[in-house]
Tab-separated table of C-alpha atoms in Angstrom:
chain	number	residue	atom	x	y	z
A	1	UNK	CA	122.217	200.031	-251.069
A	2	UNK	CA	119.208	201.537	-249.330
A	3	UNK	CA	119.430	199.223	-246.301
A	4	UNK	CA	123.187	199.873	-246.026
A	5	UNK	CA	122.763	203.650	-245.897
A	6	UNK	CA	119.755	203.379	-243.584
A	7	UNK	CA	121.871	201.345	-241.139
A	8	UNK	CA	124.812	203.778	-241.360
A	9	UNK	CA	122.587	206.798	-240.756
A	10	UNK	CA	120.919	205.086	-237.798
A	11	UNK	CA	124.350	204.334	-236.284
A	12	UNK	CA	125.412	207.971	-236.724
A	13	UNK	CA	122.194	209.230	-235.160
A	14	UNK	CA	122.220	206.812	-232.200
A	15	UNK	CA	125.936	206.673	-231.356
A	16	UNK	CA	127.185	209.898	-229.757
A	17	UNK	CA	130.795	209.110	-230.749
A	18	UNK	CA	129.782	209.807	-234.370
A	19	UNK	CA	128.023	213.101	-233.787
A	20	UNK	CA	129.439	216.202	-235.489
A	21	UNK	CA	131.925	218.666	-234.043
A	22	UNK	CA	132.269	219.129	-230.293
A	23	UNK	CA	129.164	216.977	-229.769
A	24	UNK	CA	130.962	213.877	-231.098
A	25	UNK	CA	134.053	211.921	-230.208
A	26	UNK	CA	137.639	212.768	-231.057
A	27	UNK	CA	139.257	210.814	-233.899
A	28	UNK	CA	142.149	208.553	-232.849
A	29	UNK	CA	144.218	206.698	-235.441
A	30	UNK	CA	145.055	203.173	-234.212
A	31	UNK	CA	147.907	200.838	-235.142
A	32	UNK	CA	147.209	198.809	-238.264
A	33	UNK	CA	148.958	195.629	-239.454
A	34	UNK	CA	150.306	197.354	-242.606
A	35	UNK	CA	150.138	200.555	-244.664
A	36	UNK	CA	147.154	199.341	-246.683
A	37	UNK	CA	144.897	199.077	-243.632
A	38	UNK	CA	143.484	202.065	-241.763
A	39	UNK	CA	141.978	201.694	-238.297
A	40	UNK	CA	140.540	204.530	-236.241
A	41	UNK	CA	138.246	205.060	-233.288
A	42	UNK	CA	135.979	207.716	-231.882
A	43	UNK	CA	134.758	207.767	-228.272
A	44	UNK	CA	132.220	209.937	-226.485
A	45	UNK	CA	130.711	209.108	-223.123
A	46	UNK	CA	129.837	205.419	-223.104
A	47	UNK	CA	129.789	205.231	-226.896
A	48	UNK	CA	132.700	204.030	-229.007
A	49	UNK	CA	133.208	203.208	-232.660
A	50	UNK	CA	136.211	201.419	-234.184
A	51	UNK	CA	136.433	201.396	-237.987
A	52	UNK	CA	138.809	199.188	-239.986
A	53	UNK	CA	139.322	199.623	-243.734
A	54	UNK	CA	141.433	197.241	-245.823
A	55	UNK	CA	142.483	199.038	-249.014
A	56	UNK	CA	144.928	196.274	-249.937
A	57	UNK	CA	144.704	193.376	-252.362
A	58	UNK	CA	145.509	190.776	-249.680
A	59	UNK	CA	143.606	189.605	-246.631
A	60	UNK	CA	145.092	190.591	-243.268
A	61	UNK	CA	144.687	189.357	-239.733
A	62	UNK	CA	143.552	191.959	-237.185
A	63	UNK	CA	144.315	191.439	-233.509
A	64	UNK	CA	141.171	192.927	-231.970
A	65	UNK	CA	142.606	192.909	-228.457
A	66	UNK	CA	145.165	195.562	-229.523
A	67	UNK	CA	142.247	197.677	-230.778
A	68	UNK	CA	140.378	197.225	-227.465
A	69	UNK	CA	137.496	195.536	-229.298
A	70	UNK	CA	135.787	192.865	-227.219
A	71	UNK	CA	132.445	191.096	-227.106
A	72	UNK	CA	130.698	194.239	-225.820
A	73	UNK	CA	130.871	195.609	-229.385
A	74	UNK	CA	128.500	194.845	-232.222
A	75	UNK	CA	129.809	194.659	-235.769
A	76	UNK	CA	128.536	195.986	-239.081
A	77	UNK	CA	130.353	194.869	-242.221
A	78	UNK	CA	130.216	193.772	-245.802
A	79	UNK	CA	129.049	190.224	-246.409
A	80	UNK	CA	132.641	188.927	-246.633
A	81	UNK	CA	133.594	189.942	-243.073
A	82	UNK	CA	132.310	188.016	-240.086
A	83	UNK	CA	132.960	188.782	-236.433
A	84	UNK	CA	132.475	185.927	-233.993
A	85	UNK	CA	133.562	187.788	-230.858
A	86	UNK	CA	137.059	186.290	-230.839
A	87	UNK	CA	140.376	188.131	-230.579
A	88	UNK	CA	141.433	187.714	-234.214
A	89	UNK	CA	139.618	188.774	-237.358
A	90	UNK	CA	140.565	187.574	-240.823
A	91	UNK	CA	139.956	190.716	-242.811
A	92	UNK	CA	139.522	190.273	-246.596
A	93	UNK	CA	141.018	192.629	-249.155
A	94	UNK	CA	139.014	195.728	-250.070
A	95	UNK	CA	136.601	195.357	-247.165
A	96	UNK	CA	135.489	197.320	-244.116
A	97	UNK	CA	134.073	196.653	-240.673
A	98	UNK	CA	132.604	198.948	-238.044
A	99	UNK	CA	132.558	197.950	-234.374
A	100	UNK	CA	130.266	199.974	-232.128
A	101	UNK	CA	128.963	200.129	-228.572
């Protein structure tokens, strides 16, 4: 888990949207495909982070265009989630993905 936490801490340090308090971005809850998926974003200046969490037991399809995620974002995720820059993401159960720019 060391590499995972190192990457998360680096993202928090480098992306102003994730900074604490008034220095960071405001939390906005985004529309999710069902009640078992949570999607939110934070924006500050030119930085933006969109986080999707699937707490369900079934895979879901996320329409990234409705989340304003495009190929300008990079993705960080568990091994089971892959982002190819398209408009739709098949999102496995009990997984997460973080899009950042």
